[in-house]
Amino acid sequence: ETGVTQTPRHLVMGMTNKKSLKCEQHLGHNAMYWYKQSAKKPLELMFVYSLEERVENNSVPSRFSPECPNSSHLFLHLHTLQPEDSALYLCASSHDRSNQPQHFGDGTRLSIL
Amino acid sequence: DQQVKQNSPSLSVQEGRISILNCDYTNSMFDYFLWYKKYPAEGPTFLISISSIKDKNEDGRFTVFLNKSAKHLSLHIVPSQPGDSAVYFCAASRNYGGSQGNLIFGKGTKLSVKP
């Protein structure tokens, strides 16, 4: 398997649930990213990990908690989400944080009831 | 305020003709620019990039032009094919500072190529 894989592809959860989004990359990259895409808005960067260390948190609420156990895996733990958190969540990776193209997964479509 | 703007939400072109997608940016510190293509239910796919030291980069049917003085870049697709129908995102980044490598995206332009 190659590229960036995200699971699940679709997730419906209540506001009191706890769930996790998973991202796995098989490209040998050292940097991984979480983005949020809401309707009619540009992709918004949420978190950046470089060599398994979080290097950026883009003013994201604490109900989103990322985890990067190794350079190939990235998680986004969700708890007590709000309806406005319904969006497409995209994971990406790149060789490093210099000017390199980022490679994206197909995203998780999240709906909060 | 948006740092990367794609002012045309949609564009319709006849097959075989040229498609020109435009993008404007406001931050003069950006030094790397990319175009991504996105089909429904898929993630964005990297298409082509350009460094600020160049004003043109070509890859097959795709050419990106950069006008730094105008803070404007464009993507030309020649000839356009029905399979090019997708949403195209412009993105920009800078290679230094605390936000090194972070991509700032435009809202996208939906291209429809009619047979």
mmCIF file of C-alpha atoms in Angstrom:
data_model
loop_
_atom_site.group_PDB
_atom_site.id
_atom_site.type_symbol
_atom_site.label_atom_id
_atom_site.label_comp_id
_atom_site.label_asym_id
_atom_site.label_seq_id
_atom_site.Cartn_x
_atom_site.Cartn_y
_atom_site.Cartn_z
ATOM 1 C CA GLU A 1 0.000 0.000 0.000
ATOM 2 C CA THR A 2 1.344 3.424 -0.907
ATOM 3 C CA GLY A 3 0.447 7.048 -0.247
ATOM 4 C CA VAL A 4 -1.550 8.487 2.620
ATOM 5 C CA THR A 5 -4.447 6.444 4.016
ATOM 6 C CA GLN A 6 -7.132 7.808 6.308
ATOM 7 C CA THR A 7 -9.712 5.857 8.292
ATOM 8 C CA PRO A 8 -12.597 5.960 8.683
ATOM 9 C CA ARG A 9 -13.794 7.662 5.511
ATOM 10 C CA HIS A 10 -17.047 8.715 7.159
ATOM 11 C CA LEU A 11 -17.898 9.213 10.826
ATOM 12 C CA VAL A 12 -21.119 10.265 12.512
ATOM 13 C CA MET A 13 -20.934 10.932 16.232
ATOM 14 C CA GLY A 14 -22.857 12.597 18.997
ATOM 15 C CA MET A 15 -21.500 15.541 20.923
ATOM 16 C CA THR A 16 -20.687 13.420 23.967
ATOM 17 C CA ASN A 17 -18.846 10.653 22.081
ATOM 18 C CA LYS A 18 -15.118 10.058 21.908
ATOM 19 C CA LYS A 19 -13.649 8.865 18.642
ATOM 20 C CA SER A 20 -10.316 8.932 16.823
ATOM 21 C CA LEU A 21 -9.297 9.595 13.235
ATOM 22 C CA LYS A 22 -6.326 7.670 11.905
ATOM 23 C CA CYS A 23 -3.787 8.559 9.249
ATOM 24 C CA GLU A 24 -0.993 6.372 7.924
ATOM 25 C CA GLN A 25 1.641 7.281 5.347
ATOM 26 C CA HIS A 26 3.887 4.880 3.449
ATOM 27 C CA LEU A 27 6.047 7.521 1.774
ATOM 28 C CA GLY A 28 8.897 7.684 4.275
ATOM 29 C CA HIS A 29 8.021 11.292 5.097
ATOM 30 C CA ASN A 30 9.063 13.050 8.292
ATOM 31 C CA ALA A 31 6.340 15.701 8.554
ATOM 32 C CA MET A 32 2.599 15.122 8.978
ATOM 33 C CA TYR A 33 -0.310 17.526 9.085
ATOM 34 C CA TRP A 34 -4.003 17.723 10.001
ATOM 35 C CA TYR A 35 -6.260 20.062 8.024
ATOM 36 C CA LYS A 36 -9.931 20.944 8.342
ATOM 37 C CA GLN A 37 -12.075 21.810 5.337
ATOM 38 C CA SER A 38 -15.461 23.339 6.078
ATOM 39 C CA ALA A 39 -18.022 24.171 3.431
ATOM 40 C CA LYS A 40 -17.069 27.191 1.313
ATOM 41 C CA LYS A 41 -13.874 27.791 3.272
ATOM 42 C CA PRO A 42 -10.235 27.153 2.383
ATOM 43 C CA LEU A 43 -8.353 24.241 3.921
ATOM 44 C CA GLU A 44 -7.286 25.287 7.411
ATOM 45 C CA LEU A 45 -4.111 23.921 8.956
ATOM 46 C CA MET A 46 -4.718 22.469 12.426
ATOM 47 C CA PHE A 47 -1.546 20.701 13.559
ATOM 48 C CA VAL A 48 1.945 20.031 12.272
ATOM 49 C CA TYR A 49 4.241 17.220 13.395
ATOM 50 C CA SER A 50 7.882 17.033 12.401
ATOM 51 C CA LEU A 51 9.903 13.964 13.358
ATOM 52 C CA GLU A 52 7.085 12.927 15.705
ATOM 53 C CA GLU A 53 7.201 16.223 17.597
ATOM 54 C CA ARG A 54 4.300 18.652 17.473
ATOM 55 C CA VAL A 55 5.720 21.855 16.088
ATOM 56 C CA GLU A 56 2.538 23.785 15.482
ATOM 57 C CA ASN A 57 -0.936 24.053 16.954
ATOM 58 C CA ASN A 58 -2.934 26.537 14.953
ATOM 59 C CA SER A 59 -5.226 27.779 17.747
ATOM 60 C CA VAL A 60 -7.243 24.592 17.681
ATOM 61 C CA PRO A 61 -9.724 23.948 20.562
ATOM 62 C CA SER A 62 -8.614 21.376 23.109
ATOM 63 C CA ARG A 63 -11.489 19.057 22.146
ATOM 64 C CA PHE A 64 -9.165 18.077 19.262
ATOM 65 C CA SER A 65 -6.108 16.184 20.494
ATOM 66 C CA PRO A 66 -3.464 14.961 18.035
ATOM 67 C CA GLU A 67 -1.055 12.107 18.595
ATOM 68 C CA CYS A 68 1.947 11.015 16.531
ATOM 69 C CA PRO A 69 3.353 7.741 17.919
ATOM 70 C CA ASN A 70 5.830 7.343 15.032
ATOM 71 C CA SER A 71 6.664 8.995 11.737
ATOM 72 C CA SER A 72 4.185 6.850 9.803
ATOM 73 C CA HIS A 73 1.089 7.311 11.951
ATOM 74 C CA LEU A 74 -0.960 10.289 13.030
ATOM 75 C CA PHE A 75 -4.161 10.329 15.062
ATOM 76 C CA LEU A 76 -6.732 12.975 15.840
ATOM 77 C CA HIS A 77 -8.631 12.217 19.031
ATOM 78 C CA LEU A 78 -12.054 13.819 19.262
ATOM 79 C CA HIS A 79 -14.156 14.434 22.348
ATOM 80 C CA THR A 80 -17.120 16.638 23.213
ATOM 81 C CA LEU A 81 -17.315 18.058 19.699
ATOM 82 C CA GLN A 82 -19.756 20.739 18.578
ATOM 83 C CA PRO A 83 -21.999 20.762 15.480
ATOM 84 C CA GLU A 84 -19.715 23.369 13.858
ATOM 85 C CA ASP A 85 -16.921 20.798 13.933
ATOM 86 C CA SER A 86 -18.678 18.882 11.154
ATOM 87 C CA ALA A 87 -16.245 19.046 8.226
ATOM 88 C CA LEU A 88 -13.817 17.098 6.066
ATOM 89 C CA TYR A 89 -10.619 16.337 7.980
ATOM 90 C CA LEU A 90 -7.584 15.798 5.788
ATOM 91 C CA CYS A 91 -4.223 14.353 6.711
ATOM 92 C CA ALA A 92 -1.100 15.160 4.712
ATOM 93 C CA SER A 93 2.592 14.324 4.803
ATOM 94 C CA SER A 94 5.759 15.750 3.291
ATOM 95 C CA HIS A 95 9.423 14.822 3.217
ATOM 96 C CA ASP A 96 10.218 17.627 5.649
ATOM 97 C CA ARG A 97 8.982 21.119 6.462
ATOM 98 C CA SER A 98 10.932 22.898 3.772
ATOM 99 C CA ASN A 99 9.195 23.869 0.561
ATOM 100 C CA GLN A 100 8.011 20.440 -0.500
ATOM 101 C CA PRO A 101 4.671 19.303 -1.874
ATOM 102 C CA GLN A 102 2.399 17.814 0.724
ATOM 103 C CA HIS A 103 0.628 14.571 -0.146
ATOM 104 C CA PHE A 104 -2.941 14.241 1.076
ATOM 105 C CA GLY A 105 -5.172 11.390 2.116
ATOM 106 C CA ASP A 106 -8.777 11.183 0.964
ATOM 107 C CA GLY A 107 -10.074 12.587 4.235
ATOM 108 C CA THR A 108 -12.624 11.677 6.886
ATOM 109 C CA ARG A 109 -16.087 13.231 6.500
ATOM 110 C CA LEU A 110 -17.158 13.972 10.060
ATOM 111 C CA SER A 111 -20.757 14.758 11.041
ATOM 112 C CA ILE A 112 -21.642 15.821 14.575
ATOM 113 C CA LEU A 113 -25.241 15.247 15.611
ATOM 114 C CA ASP B 1 -8.228 38.246 5.815
ATOM 115 C CA GLN B 2 -7.412 35.678 3.146
ATOM 116 C CA GLN B 3 -3.764 35.607 2.111
ATOM 117 C CA VAL B 4 -4.440 33.465 -0.967
ATOM 118 C CA LYS B 5 -7.407 34.309 -3.142
ATOM 119 C CA GLN B 6 -9.029 32.499 -6.032
ATOM 120 C CA ASN B 7 -11.680 34.935 -7.146
ATOM 121 C CA SER B 8 -13.388 32.690 -9.680
ATOM 122 C CA PRO B 9 -15.428 29.949 -7.975
ATOM 123 C CA SER B 10 -15.988 28.210 -11.298
ATOM 124 C CA LEU B 11 -14.756 28.059 -14.890
ATOM 125 C CA SER B 12 -16.199 26.275 -17.908
ATOM 126 C CA VAL B 13 -14.050 25.484 -20.957
ATOM 127 C CA GLN B 14 -14.523 23.545 -24.167
ATOM 128 C CA GLU B 15 -12.445 20.391 -24.665
ATOM 129 C CA GLY B 16 -9.231 21.139 -26.556
ATOM 130 C CA ARG B 17 -9.149 24.803 -25.566
ATOM 131 C CA ILE B 18 -6.970 26.457 -22.950
ATOM 132 C CA SER B 19 -8.015 26.628 -19.289
ATOM 133 C CA ILE B 20 -6.559 29.499 -17.267
ATOM 134 C CA LEU B 21 -6.979 29.453 -13.514
ATOM 135 C CA ASN B 22 -5.916 32.493 -11.534
ATOM 136 C CA CYS B 23 -4.677 33.062 -8.010
ATOM 137 C CA ASP B 24 -3.658 36.198 -6.107
ATOM 138 C CA TYR B 25 -1.750 36.453 -2.856
ATOM 139 C CA THR B 26 -1.109 39.251 -0.404
ATOM 140 C CA ASN B 27 1.938 38.100 1.570
ATOM 141 C CA SER B 28 5.145 39.107 -0.205
ATOM 142 C CA MET B 29 7.082 36.664 2.002
ATOM 143 C CA PHE B 30 5.637 33.644 0.197
ATOM 144 C CA ASP B 31 8.368 31.989 -1.856
ATOM 145 C CA TYR B 32 6.824 28.699 -2.965
ATOM 146 C CA PHE B 33 3.538 28.173 -4.754
ATOM 147 C CA LEU B 34 1.620 25.025 -5.603
ATOM 148 C CA TRP B 35 -1.465 23.905 -7.470
ATOM 149 C CA TYR B 36 -3.549 20.969 -6.322
ATOM 150 C CA LYS B 37 -6.398 19.199 -8.084
ATOM 151 C CA LYS B 38 -9.277 17.613 -6.188
ATOM 152 C CA TYR B 39 -11.886 15.184 -7.449
ATOM 153 C CA PRO B 40 -15.070 14.574 -5.399
ATOM 154 C CA ALA B 41 -14.577 12.146 -2.497
ATOM 155 C CA GLU B 42 -10.792 12.239 -2.907
ATOM 156 C CA GLY B 43 -8.042 14.242 -1.251
ATOM 157 C CA PRO B 44 -6.173 17.022 -3.080
ATOM 158 C CA THR B 45 -3.513 15.751 -5.480
ATOM 159 C CA PHE B 46 -0.337 17.747 -6.059
ATOM 160 C CA LEU B 47 -0.164 19.014 -9.639
ATOM 161 C CA ILE B 48 2.698 21.468 -10.125
ATOM 162 C CA SER B 49 4.742 23.963 -8.129
ATOM 163 C CA ILE B 50 6.948 26.992 -8.683
ATOM 164 C CA SER B 51 9.622 28.690 -6.630
ATOM 165 C CA SER B 52 9.734 32.462 -6.381
ATOM 166 C CA ILE B 53 13.094 32.499 -8.176
ATOM 167 C CA LYS B 54 11.309 31.407 -11.360
ATOM 168 C CA ASP B 55 8.501 32.925 -13.366
ATOM 169 C CA LYS B 56 7.416 29.823 -15.242
ATOM 170 C CA ASN B 57 7.338 26.074 -14.722
ATOM 171 C CA GLU B 58 5.997 23.593 -17.232
ATOM 172 C CA ASP B 59 4.995 19.952 -16.890
ATOM 173 C CA GLY B 60 3.304 18.446 -19.911
ATOM 174 C CA ARG B 61 -0.042 20.126 -20.482
ATOM 175 C CA PHE B 62 0.297 22.169 -17.279
ATOM 176 C CA THR B 63 2.192 25.447 -16.964
ATOM 177 C CA VAL B 64 2.305 27.726 -13.953
ATOM 178 C CA PHE B 65 3.228 31.388 -14.348
ATOM 179 C CA LEU B 66 4.314 33.594 -11.474
ATOM 180 C CA ASN B 67 4.219 37.406 -11.504
ATOM 181 C CA LYS B 68 5.818 38.489 -8.247
ATOM 182 C CA SER B 69 5.329 42.208 -8.768
ATOM 183 C CA ALA B 70 1.597 41.661 -9.191
ATOM 184 C CA LYS B 71 1.483 38.894 -6.546
ATOM 185 C CA HIS B 72 -0.327 36.763 -9.069
ATOM 186 C CA LEU B 73 0.017 33.253 -10.393
ATOM 187 C CA SER B 74 -1.891 31.321 -12.969
ATOM 188 C CA LEU B 75 -2.233 27.738 -14.108
ATOM 189 C CA HIS B 76 -2.625 27.054 -17.822
ATOM 190 C CA ILE B 77 -3.931 23.716 -19.053
ATOM 191 C CA VAL B 78 -3.492 23.115 -22.776
ATOM 192 C CA PRO B 79 -5.280 21.328 -24.301
ATOM 193 C CA SER B 80 -8.042 20.878 -21.742
ATOM 194 C CA GLN B 81 -9.562 17.417 -21.422
ATOM 195 C CA PRO B 82 -12.826 16.269 -19.778
ATOM 196 C CA GLY B 83 -10.746 14.398 -17.177
ATOM 197 C CA ASP B 84 -9.351 17.742 -16.043
ATOM 198 C CA SER B 85 -12.772 18.621 -14.595
ATOM 199 C CA ALA B 86 -12.099 19.053 -10.873
ATOM 200 C CA VAL B 87 -11.610 21.694 -8.205
ATOM 201 C CA TYR B 88 -8.201 23.372 -8.417
ATOM 202 C CA PHE B 89 -6.601 24.834 -5.309
ATOM 203 C CA CYS B 90 -3.799 27.354 -5.244
ATOM 204 C CA ALA B 91 -1.472 27.242 -2.199
ATOM 205 C CA ALA B 92 1.505 29.242 -0.978
ATOM 206 C CA SER B 93 4.178 28.867 1.673
ATOM 207 C CA ARG B 94 7.451 30.362 2.847
ATOM 208 C CA ASN B 95 10.639 28.487 3.619
ATOM 209 C CA TYR B 96 11.681 30.202 6.816
ATOM 210 C CA GLY B 97 10.381 31.341 10.158
ATOM 211 C CA GLY B 98 7.954 29.753 12.574
ATOM 212 C CA SER B 99 5.498 28.867 9.849
ATOM 213 C CA GLN B 100 8.076 27.201 7.641
ATOM 214 C CA GLY B 101 6.453 25.052 5.007
ATOM 215 C CA ASN B 102 2.884 25.700 6.163
ATOM 216 C CA LEU B 103 0.575 25.793 3.169
ATOM 217 C CA ILE B 104 -2.009 28.580 2.896
ATOM 218 C CA PHE B 105 -4.793 27.582 0.517
ATOM 219 C CA GLY B 106 -7.259 29.468 -1.631
ATOM 220 C CA LYS B 107 -10.927 28.465 -1.707
ATOM 221 C CA GLY B 108 -10.589 26.697 -5.048
ATOM 222 C CA THR B 109 -11.925 27.041 -8.585
ATOM 223 C CA LYS B 110 -14.188 24.375 -10.024
ATOM 224 C CA LEU B 111 -13.164 23.647 -13.624
ATOM 225 C CA SER B 112 -15.625 21.987 -15.995
ATOM 226 C CA VAL B 113 -14.299 20.842 -19.366
ATOM 227 C CA LYS B 114 -17.127 20.145 -21.787
ATOM 228 C CA PRO B 115 -16.709 17.556 -24.573
#
